Tab-separated table of C-alpha atoms in Angstrom:
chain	number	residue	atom	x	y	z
A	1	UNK	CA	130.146	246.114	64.552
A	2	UNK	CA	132.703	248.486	65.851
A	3	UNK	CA	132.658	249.348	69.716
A	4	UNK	CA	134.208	251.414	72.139
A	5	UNK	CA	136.002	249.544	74.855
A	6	UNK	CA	137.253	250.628	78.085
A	7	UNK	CA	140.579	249.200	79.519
A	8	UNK	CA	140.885	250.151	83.199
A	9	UNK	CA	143.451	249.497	86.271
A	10	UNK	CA	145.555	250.927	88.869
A	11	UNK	CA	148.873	252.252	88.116
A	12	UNK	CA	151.623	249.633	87.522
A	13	UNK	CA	148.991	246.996	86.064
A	14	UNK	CA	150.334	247.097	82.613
A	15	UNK	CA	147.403	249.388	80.769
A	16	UNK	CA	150.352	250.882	77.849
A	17	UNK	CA	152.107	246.956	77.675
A	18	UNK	CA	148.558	245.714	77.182
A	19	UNK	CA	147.935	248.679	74.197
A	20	UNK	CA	151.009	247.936	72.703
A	21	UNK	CA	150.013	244.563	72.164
A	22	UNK	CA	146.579	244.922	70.386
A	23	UNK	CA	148.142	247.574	68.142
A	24	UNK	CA	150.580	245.481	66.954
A	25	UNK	CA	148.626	242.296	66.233
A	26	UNK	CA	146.673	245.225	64.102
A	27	UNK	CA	150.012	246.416	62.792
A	28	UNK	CA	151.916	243.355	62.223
A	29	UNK	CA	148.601	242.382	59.456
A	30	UNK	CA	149.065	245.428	57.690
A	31	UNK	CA	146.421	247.333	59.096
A	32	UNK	CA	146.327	250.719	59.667
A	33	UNK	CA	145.833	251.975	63.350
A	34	UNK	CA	145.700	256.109	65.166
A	35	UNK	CA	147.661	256.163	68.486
A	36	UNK	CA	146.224	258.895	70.419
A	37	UNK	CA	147.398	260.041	74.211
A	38	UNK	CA	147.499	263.108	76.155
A	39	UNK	CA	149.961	266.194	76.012
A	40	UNK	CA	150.364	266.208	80.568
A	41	UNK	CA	151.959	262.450	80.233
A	42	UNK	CA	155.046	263.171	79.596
A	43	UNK	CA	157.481	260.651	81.385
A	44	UNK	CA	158.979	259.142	78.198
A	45	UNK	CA	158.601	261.908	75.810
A	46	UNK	CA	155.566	263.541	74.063
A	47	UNK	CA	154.189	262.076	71.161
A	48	UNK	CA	154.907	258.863	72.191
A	49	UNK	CA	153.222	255.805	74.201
A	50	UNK	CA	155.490	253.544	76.327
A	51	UNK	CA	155.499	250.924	78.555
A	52	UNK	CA	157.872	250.311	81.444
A	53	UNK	CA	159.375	247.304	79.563
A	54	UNK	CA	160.501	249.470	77.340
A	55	UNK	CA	158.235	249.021	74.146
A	56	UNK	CA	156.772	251.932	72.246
A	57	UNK	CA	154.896	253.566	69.703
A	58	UNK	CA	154.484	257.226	68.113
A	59	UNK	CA	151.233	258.580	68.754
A	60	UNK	CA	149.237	261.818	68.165
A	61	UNK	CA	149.626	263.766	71.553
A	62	UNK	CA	146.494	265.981	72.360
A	63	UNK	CA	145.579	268.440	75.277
A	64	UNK	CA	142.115	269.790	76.247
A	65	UNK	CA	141.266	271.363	73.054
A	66	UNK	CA	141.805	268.585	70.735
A	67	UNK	CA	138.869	267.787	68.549
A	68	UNK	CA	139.618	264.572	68.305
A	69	UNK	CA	136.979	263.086	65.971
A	70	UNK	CA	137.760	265.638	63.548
A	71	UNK	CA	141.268	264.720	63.405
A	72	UNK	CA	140.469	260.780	62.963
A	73	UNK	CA	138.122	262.356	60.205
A	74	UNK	CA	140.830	264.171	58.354
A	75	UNK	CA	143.520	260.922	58.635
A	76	UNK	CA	140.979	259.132	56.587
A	77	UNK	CA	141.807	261.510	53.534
A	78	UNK	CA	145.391	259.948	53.407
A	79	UNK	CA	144.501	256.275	54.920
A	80	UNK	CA	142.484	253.982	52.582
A	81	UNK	CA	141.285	252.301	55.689
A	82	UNK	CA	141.866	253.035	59.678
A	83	UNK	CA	141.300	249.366	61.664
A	84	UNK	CA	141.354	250.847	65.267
A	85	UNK	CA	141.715	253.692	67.323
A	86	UNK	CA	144.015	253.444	70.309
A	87	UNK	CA	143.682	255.897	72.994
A	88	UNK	CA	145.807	255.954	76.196
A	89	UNK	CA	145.919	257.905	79.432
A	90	UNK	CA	142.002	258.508	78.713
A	91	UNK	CA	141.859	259.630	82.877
A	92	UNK	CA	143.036	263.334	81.498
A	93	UNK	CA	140.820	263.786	78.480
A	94	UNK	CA	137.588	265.594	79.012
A	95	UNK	CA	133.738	264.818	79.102
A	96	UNK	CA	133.647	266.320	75.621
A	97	UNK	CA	136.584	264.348	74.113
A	98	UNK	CA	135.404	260.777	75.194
A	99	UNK	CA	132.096	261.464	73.475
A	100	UNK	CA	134.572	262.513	70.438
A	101	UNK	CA	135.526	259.050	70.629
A	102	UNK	CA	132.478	257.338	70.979
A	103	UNK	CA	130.928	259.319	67.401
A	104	UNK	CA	134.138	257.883	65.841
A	105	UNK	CA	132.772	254.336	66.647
A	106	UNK	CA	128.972	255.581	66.022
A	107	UNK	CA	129.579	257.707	62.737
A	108	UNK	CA	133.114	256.444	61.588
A	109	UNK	CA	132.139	253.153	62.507
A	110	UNK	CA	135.882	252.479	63.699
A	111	UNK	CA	136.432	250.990	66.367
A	112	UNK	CA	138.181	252.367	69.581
A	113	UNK	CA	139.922	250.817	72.461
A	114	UNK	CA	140.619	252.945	75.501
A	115	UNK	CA	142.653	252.723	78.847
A	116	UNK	CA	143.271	255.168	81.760
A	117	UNK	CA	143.355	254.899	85.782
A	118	UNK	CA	139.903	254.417	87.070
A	119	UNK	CA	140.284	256.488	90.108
A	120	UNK	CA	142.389	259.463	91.411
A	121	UNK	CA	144.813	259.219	94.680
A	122	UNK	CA	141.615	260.720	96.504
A	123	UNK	CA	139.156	258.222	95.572
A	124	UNK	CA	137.224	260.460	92.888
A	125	UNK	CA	136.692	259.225	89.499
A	126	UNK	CA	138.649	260.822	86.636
A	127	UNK	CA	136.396	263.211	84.452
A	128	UNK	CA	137.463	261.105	81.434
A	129	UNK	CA	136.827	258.013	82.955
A	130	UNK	CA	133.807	258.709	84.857
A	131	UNK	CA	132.480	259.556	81.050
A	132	UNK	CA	133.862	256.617	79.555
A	133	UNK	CA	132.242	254.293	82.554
A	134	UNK	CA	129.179	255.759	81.256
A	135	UNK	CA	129.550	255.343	77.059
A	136	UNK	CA	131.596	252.148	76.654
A	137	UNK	CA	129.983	249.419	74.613
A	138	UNK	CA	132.361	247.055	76.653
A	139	UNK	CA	134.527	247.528	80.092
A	140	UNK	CA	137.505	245.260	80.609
A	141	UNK	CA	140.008	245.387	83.526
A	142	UNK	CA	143.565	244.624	84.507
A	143	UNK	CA	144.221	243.334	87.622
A	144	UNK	CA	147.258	244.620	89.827
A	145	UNK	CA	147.988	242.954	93.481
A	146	UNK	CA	148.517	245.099	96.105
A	147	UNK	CA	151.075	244.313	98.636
A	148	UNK	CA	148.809	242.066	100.933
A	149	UNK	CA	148.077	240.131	97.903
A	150	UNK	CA	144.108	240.893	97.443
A	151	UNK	CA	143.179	243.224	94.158
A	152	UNK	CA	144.674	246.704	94.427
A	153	UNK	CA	141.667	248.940	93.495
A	154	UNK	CA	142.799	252.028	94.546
A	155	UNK	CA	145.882	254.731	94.198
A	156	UNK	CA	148.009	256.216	97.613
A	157	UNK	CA	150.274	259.299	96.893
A	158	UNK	CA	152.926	259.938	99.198
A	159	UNK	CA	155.644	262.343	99.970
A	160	UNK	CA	159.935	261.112	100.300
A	161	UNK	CA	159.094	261.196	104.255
A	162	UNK	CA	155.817	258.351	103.821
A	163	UNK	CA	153.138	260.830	104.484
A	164	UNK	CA	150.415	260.283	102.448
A	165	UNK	CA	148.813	262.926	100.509
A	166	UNK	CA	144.667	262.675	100.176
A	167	UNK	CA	144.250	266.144	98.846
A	168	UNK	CA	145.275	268.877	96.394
A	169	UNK	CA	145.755	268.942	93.180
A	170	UNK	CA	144.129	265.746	91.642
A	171	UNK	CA	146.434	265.521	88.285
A	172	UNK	CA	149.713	265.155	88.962
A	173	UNK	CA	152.404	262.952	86.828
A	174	UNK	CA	154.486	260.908	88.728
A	175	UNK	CA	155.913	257.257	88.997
A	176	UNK	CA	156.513	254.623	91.651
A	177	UNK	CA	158.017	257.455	93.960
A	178	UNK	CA	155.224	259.266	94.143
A	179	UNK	CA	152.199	256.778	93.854
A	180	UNK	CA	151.373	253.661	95.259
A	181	UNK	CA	148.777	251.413	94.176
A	182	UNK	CA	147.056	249.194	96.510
A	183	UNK	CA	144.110	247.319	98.058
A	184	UNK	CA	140.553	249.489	99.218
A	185	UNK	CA	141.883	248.692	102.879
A	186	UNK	CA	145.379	249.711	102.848
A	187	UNK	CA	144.375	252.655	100.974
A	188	UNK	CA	141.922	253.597	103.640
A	189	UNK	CA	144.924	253.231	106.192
A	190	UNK	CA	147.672	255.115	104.697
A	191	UNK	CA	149.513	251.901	103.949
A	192	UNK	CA	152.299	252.020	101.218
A	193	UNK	CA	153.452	248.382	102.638
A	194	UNK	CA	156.837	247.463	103.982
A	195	UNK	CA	158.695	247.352	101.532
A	196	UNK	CA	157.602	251.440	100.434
A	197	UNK	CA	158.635	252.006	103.978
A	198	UNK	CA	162.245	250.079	103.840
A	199	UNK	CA	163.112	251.952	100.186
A	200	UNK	CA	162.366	255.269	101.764
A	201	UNK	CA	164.547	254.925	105.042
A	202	UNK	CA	161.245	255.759	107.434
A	203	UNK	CA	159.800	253.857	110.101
A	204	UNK	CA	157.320	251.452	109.242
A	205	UNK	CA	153.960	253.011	111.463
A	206	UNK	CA	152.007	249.692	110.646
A	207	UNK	CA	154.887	247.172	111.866
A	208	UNK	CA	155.830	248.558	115.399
């Protein structure tokens, strides 16, 4: 029975590496797959999913007003068969578009496997995800250590000078010099670690 599953971690954890991977164990048996990721990440290219050890895939790059159920629909005129949906960066699609995904599982009976960030750098639950939390047959997690070693659970975005930034504009691509991913504690205290501290040249407020 086909299911919608929900893949979710901090940033850094491996959530594109770890989509890679299931599409090509469909791939590699000769069955068909749909790669499907958002238009606003950008960082290697659109059209494209990626992972920072350097593997990737083409995909079918959507923004807000995708319909994407009805473009599944239509790849199943030229496909004898579609295995699995993939969908990455799921955080930036909208209420409407995860419940696009889950009617491909319900009335396409395909199933889909889904991964995004969990939370924003404020603490507030992507749209997409909070939606996806709520229809997944089945949510799965990554785990990421934060610089203390516990589970990092949460995101810190900071500026070149280490302040961090806890409001504004809550979608906002970026990479390791902008975000920060780390434990529930350290993000309540600003944290970015030592070694954020020694790469950016500032003092080190939690080590005087």
């Amino acid at each position: 029975m086909a299911k919608l599953i929900f893949t979710y971690a901090v940033m850094n954890s491996g959530k594109s590496t770890a989509l890679l991977q299931a599409n090509y164990n469909y791939t590699s048996e000769n069955k068909n797959t749909i790669l499907i990721s958002h238009k606003i990440d950008n960082r290697f290219g659109e059209s494209v999913i990626a992972s920072r050890l350097g593997y990737q895939a083409p995909c079918f790059a959507i923004d807000n007003k995708t319909n994407i159920f009805n473009y599944v629909k239509e790849q199943l005129e030229s496909l004898e068969k579609v295995s699995c949906v993939f969908a990455d960066e799921v955080q930036f699609f909208t209420k409407e578009q995860v419940i696009q995904l889950s009617n491909i599982v319900d009335e396409l009976n395909i199933p889909v496997m889904a991964y995004g960030l969990k939370n924003n750098f404020k603490g507030d639950l992507f749209e997409g995800t909070a939606t996806m939390l709520a229809y997944a047959n089945e949510i799965r997690s990554l785990k990421q250590a934060c610089f203390c070693e516990k589970e990092a659970n949460m995101i810190l975005r900071y500026e070149p000078n280490g302040k961090i930034i806890k409001e504004g504009e809550g979608i906002k691509v970026g990479a390791e010099s902008m975000y920060r991913s780390v434990c529930r504690k350290h993000w309540k205290e600003g944290n970015l670690g030592p070694s954020i501290y020694k790469k950016l040249g500032v003092p080190d407020p939690f080590n005087k």
